[in-house]
PDB file of C-alpha atoms in Angstrom:
ATOM      1  CA  MET V  88      77.309  93.467 100.050  1.00 96.00           C
ATOM      2  CA  GLN V  89      80.220  94.847  98.065  1.00 98.00           C
ATOM      3  CA  LEU V  90      83.823  94.873  99.288  1.00 98.00           C
ATOM      4  CA  TYR V  91      86.532  96.834  97.477  1.00 98.00           C
ATOM      5  CA  THR V  92      90.143  96.624  98.666  1.00 98.00           C
ATOM      6  CA  ASP V  93      93.377  98.171  97.509  1.00 98.00           C
ATOM      7  CA  ALA V  94      96.926  98.600  98.778  1.00 97.00           C
ATOM      8  CA  ALA V  95      99.423 101.386  98.294  1.00 95.00           C
ATOM      9  CA  THR V  96     103.148 100.764  98.743  1.00 94.00           C
ATOM     10  CA  THR V  97     106.166 103.018  98.533  1.00 91.00           C
ATOM     11  CA  ALA V  98     109.012 101.287  96.722  1.00 80.00           C
ATOM     12  CA  VAL V  99     111.661 103.202  98.660  1.00 83.00           C
ATOM     13  CA  ASN V 100     110.908 101.712 102.086  1.00 84.00           C
ATOM     14  CA  ASP V 101     108.130  99.156 101.424  1.00 82.00           C
ATOM     15  CA  GLN V 102     105.696 101.020 103.676  1.00 92.00           C
ATOM     16  CA  SER V 103     102.133 100.010 102.842  1.00 95.00           C
ATOM     17  CA  GLY V 104      98.598 101.091 103.535  1.00 96.00           C
ATOM     18  CA  ALA V 105      95.239  99.466 102.919  1.00 97.00           C
ATOM     19  CA  GLY V 106      92.016 100.979 101.681  1.00 97.00           C
ATOM     20  CA  ILE V 107      88.759  99.164 102.303  1.00 98.00           C
ATOM     21  CA  LEU V 108      85.374 100.238 101.020  1.00 98.00           C
ATOM     22  CA  ILE V 109      82.276  98.282 102.027  1.00 98.00           C
ATOM     23  CA  ILE V 110      78.911  99.076 100.498  1.00 97.00           C
ATOM     24  CA  ASN V 111      75.955  97.609 102.366  1.00 95.00           C
ATOM     25  CA  ASP V 112      72.338  98.543 101.642  1.00 92.00           C
ATOM     26  CA  GLY V 113      73.509 101.606  99.718  1.00 93.00           C
ATOM     27  CA  HIS V 114      75.661 102.902 102.597  1.00 96.00           C
ATOM     28  CA  GLN V 115      79.418 103.283 102.267  1.00 96.00           C
ATOM     29  CA  HIS V 116      81.737 102.292 105.082  1.00 97.00           C
ATOM     30  CA  GLN V 117      85.320 103.496 104.576  1.00 97.00           C
ATOM     31  CA  PHE V 118      88.400 102.151 106.334  1.00 97.00           C
ATOM     32  CA  LYS V 119      92.119 102.822 105.998  1.00 96.00           C
ATOM     33  CA  GLN V 120      94.995 101.304 107.890  1.00 96.00           C
ATOM     34  CA  ILE V 121      98.722 100.801 108.017  1.00 95.00           C
ATOM     35  CA  LEU V 122      99.954  97.439 106.743  1.00 95.00           C
ATOM     36  CA  PRO V 123     103.195  95.681 107.662  1.00 93.00           C
ATOM     37  CA  ALA V 124     106.128  96.627 105.440  1.00 91.00           C
ATOM     38  CA  SER V 125     105.941  94.511 102.298  1.00 92.00           C
ATOM     39  CA  ASP V 126     106.103  94.497  98.537  1.00 93.00           C
ATOM     40  CA  ASN V 127     103.019  95.605  96.606  1.00 93.00           C
ATOM     41  CA  HIS V 128     101.724  92.102  95.806  1.00 96.00           C
ATOM     42  CA  THR V 129     101.891  91.006  99.439  1.00 96.00           C
ATOM     43  CA  ALA V 130     100.245  94.276 100.467  1.00 97.00           C
ATOM     44  CA  GLU V 131      97.331  93.573  98.095  1.00 98.00           C
ATOM     45  CA  PHE V 132      96.740  90.232  99.830  1.00 98.00           C
ATOM     46  CA  LEU V 133      97.047  91.886 103.258  1.00 98.00           C
ATOM     47  CA  ALA V 134      94.532  94.567 102.225  1.00 98.00           C
ATOM     48  CA  ALA V 135      92.066  91.893 101.100  1.00 98.00           C
ATOM     49  CA  ILE V 136      92.569  90.021 104.388  1.00 98.00           C
ATOM     50  CA  ALA V 137      92.016  93.241 106.350  1.00 98.00           C
ATOM     51  CA  GLY V 138      88.888  93.935 104.305  1.00 98.00           C
ATOM     52  CA  PHE V 139      87.339  90.564 105.051  1.00 98.00           C
ATOM     53  CA  LYS V 140      88.264  90.825 108.752  1.00 98.00           C
ATOM     54  CA  ILE V 141      86.539  94.201 108.989  1.00 97.00           C
ATOM     55  CA  LEU V 142      83.535  92.976 107.018  1.00 97.00           C
ATOM     56  CA  ILE V 143      83.106  89.930 109.276  1.00 97.00           C
ATOM     57  CA  ASP V 144      83.742  91.889 112.496  1.00 96.00           C
ATOM     58  CA  THR V 145      81.307  94.639 111.473  1.00 96.00           C
ATOM     59  CA  PHE V 146      78.541  92.714 109.715  1.00 95.00           C
ATOM     60  CA  GLY V 147      79.017  89.151 110.940  1.00 94.00           C
ATOM     61  CA  THR V 148      79.475  85.950 108.998  1.00 90.00           C
ATOM     62  CA  GLN V 149      77.076  84.451 106.496  1.00 83.00           C
ATOM     63  CA  GLN V 150      77.217  87.444 104.190  1.00 89.00           C
ATOM     64  CA  ALA V 151      76.906  87.251 100.430  1.00 95.00           C
ATOM     65  CA  VAL V 152      79.861  89.309  99.216  1.00 97.00           C
ATOM     66  CA  PHE V 153      80.907  90.716  95.867  1.00 98.00           C
ATOM     67  CA  PHE V 154      84.658  91.206  96.339  1.00 98.00           C
ATOM     68  CA  TYR V 155      86.395  93.591  93.947  1.00 98.00           C
ATOM     69  CA  THR V 156      90.164  93.950  93.624  1.00 98.00           C
ATOM     70  CA  ASP V 157      92.394  95.628  91.053  1.00 97.00           C
ATOM     71  CA  SER V 158      95.137  93.098  91.831  1.00 97.00           C
ATOM     72  CA  GLN V 159      95.213  90.420  89.161  1.00 97.00           C
ATOM     73  CA  ILE V 160      97.371  88.156  91.315  1.00 98.00           C
ATOM     74  CA  VAL V 161      94.841  88.282  94.190  1.00 98.00           C
ATOM     75  CA  ALA V 162      91.873  87.670  91.877  1.00 98.00           C
ATOM     76  CA  GLU V 163      93.585  84.827  89.987  1.00 98.00           C
ATOM     77  CA  SER V 164      94.916  83.199  93.172  1.00 98.00           C
ATOM     78  CA  VAL V 165      91.446  83.220  94.774  1.00 98.00           C
ATOM     79  CA  ASP V 166      89.923  81.851  91.571  1.00 97.00           C
ATOM     80  CA  LYS V 167      92.446  78.988  91.401  1.00 97.00           C
ATOM     81  CA  ALA V 168      92.703  78.594  95.204  1.00 97.00           C
ATOM     82  CA  TYR V 169      96.465  78.420  94.599  1.00 98.00           C
ATOM     83  CA  SER V 170      99.470  80.702  94.805  1.00 97.00           C
ATOM     84  CA  LYS V 171     103.065  79.550  94.775  1.00 95.00           C
ATOM     85  CA  SER V 172     104.491  82.807  96.108  1.00 96.00           C
ATOM     86  CA  PHE V 173     101.673  83.911  98.433  1.00 97.00           C
ATOM     87  CA  SER V 174     100.350  80.616  99.797  1.00 97.00           C
ATOM     88  CA  VAL V 175     100.204  81.768 103.441  1.00 97.00           C
ATOM     89  CA  GLU V 176      98.359  84.988 102.625  1.00 98.00           C
ATOM     90  CA  LEU V 177      96.006  83.181 100.252  1.00 98.00           C
ATOM     91  CA  ALA V 178      95.208  80.504 102.848  1.00 98.00           C
ATOM     92  CA  THR V 179      94.322  83.233 105.360  1.00 98.00           C
ATOM     93  CA  LEU V 180      92.168  85.047 102.807  1.00 98.00           C
ATOM     94  CA  LEU V 181      90.343  81.877 101.742  1.00 98.00           C
ATOM     95  CA  ALA V 182      89.677  80.933 105.378  1.00 98.00           C
ATOM     96  CA  LEU V 183      88.041  84.324 105.919  1.00 97.00           C
ATOM     97  CA  GLN V 184      86.035  84.009 102.704  1.00 97.00           C
ATOM     98  CA  ASP V 185      84.838  80.581 103.841  1.00 96.00           C
ATOM     99  CA  GLN V 186      83.102  82.286 106.771  1.00 96.00           C
ATOM    100  CA  CYS V 187      80.895  84.162 104.305  1.00 96.00           C
ATOM    101  CA  GLN V 188      77.792  82.629 102.758  1.00 95.00           C
ATOM    102  CA  VAL V 189      79.141  83.148  99.255  1.00 96.00           C
ATOM    103  CA  VAL V 190      81.946  85.267  97.787  1.00 97.00           C
ATOM    104  CA  ILE V 191      82.127  86.329  94.168  1.00 97.00           C
ATOM    105  CA  THR V 192      85.604  87.671  93.417  1.00 97.00           C
ATOM    106  CA  GLN V 193      86.069  89.959  90.447  1.00 97.00           C
ATOM    107  CA  TRP V 194      89.120  91.732  89.111  1.00 98.00           C
ATOM    108  CA  ILE V 195      88.419  95.333  88.153  1.00 97.00           C
ATOM    109  CA  PRO V 196      90.679  97.909  86.518  1.00 95.00           C
ATOM    110  CA  GLU V 197      92.379 100.372  88.845  1.00 92.00           C
ATOM    111  CA  SER V 198      90.224 103.156  87.386  1.00 92.00           C
ATOM    112  CA  ASP V 199      87.108 101.394  88.756  1.00 95.00           C
ATOM    113  CA  ASN V 200      88.606 101.022  92.236  1.00 96.00           C
ATOM    114  CA  HIS V 201      89.025 104.721  92.933  1.00 94.00           C
ATOM    115  CA  GLY V 202      87.381 104.743  96.387  1.00 95.00           C
ATOM    116  CA  ALA V 203      89.542 101.976  97.837  1.00 97.00           C
ATOM    117  CA  HIS V 204      92.616 103.418  96.104  1.00 95.00           C
ATOM    118  CA  GLN V 205      92.131 106.826  97.735  1.00 95.00           C
ATOM    119  CA  LEU V 206      91.684 105.164 101.134  1.00 96.00           C
ATOM    120  CA  ALA V 207      94.870 103.111 100.571  1.00 96.00           C
ATOM    121  CA  GLN V 208      96.769 106.312  99.828  1.00 93.00           C
ATOM    122  CA  GLN V 209      95.434 107.773 103.081  1.00 94.00           C
ATOM    123  CA  GLY V 210      96.427 104.577 104.908  1.00 92.00           C
ATOM    124  CA  LEU V 211      99.921 104.913 103.486  1.00 87.00           C
ATOM    125  CA  HIS V 212     100.138 108.458 104.849  1.00 84.00           C
ATOM    126  CA  LEU V 213      99.213 107.138 108.303  1.00 82.00           C
ATOM    127  CA  ASN V 214     102.688 105.537 108.116  1.00 65.00           C
ATOM    128  CA  ASP V 215     104.208 108.989 107.593  1.00 64.00           C
ATOM    129  CA  HIS V 216     102.483 110.366 110.668  1.00 56.00           C
ATOM    130  CA  SER V 217     103.301 107.398 112.906  1.00 55.00           C
ATOM    131  CA  ALA V 218     106.960 107.533 111.846  1.00 46.00           C
ATOM    132  CA  GLY V 219     107.046 111.207 112.859  1.00 41.00           C
ATOM    133  CA  ASP V 220     105.599 110.390 116.273  1.00 38.00           C
ATOM    134  CA  LYS V 221     108.489 108.086 117.226  1.00 34.00           C
TER     135      LYS V 221
END
């Protein structure tokens, strides 16, 4: 199973959206959602957390997962199992990953994460629509 996550954040108001792409048995499952207001690095962790929650809720635990992120800080923090600035988010992410049979985390360039990036942009625009509904 492959999991791609990405976050999009607007610097003006710190609104964020997540894009999650899961590929299982050759089928794509696309998800987008609003994230809590945050900086881009935090949003990348929150997108990864959301991705693993959806993966586990949809496909159950004990999955072998190739996790792809274009966030170097997420990839490096998972690899080291340490983050000074994002320890709470990392702990949540690692706890979710522990529910999977095995997780291989790999950093990929943004250009290789196009599907999740597009979904994150759409998730960010969900913020625009919800703000207009208030």
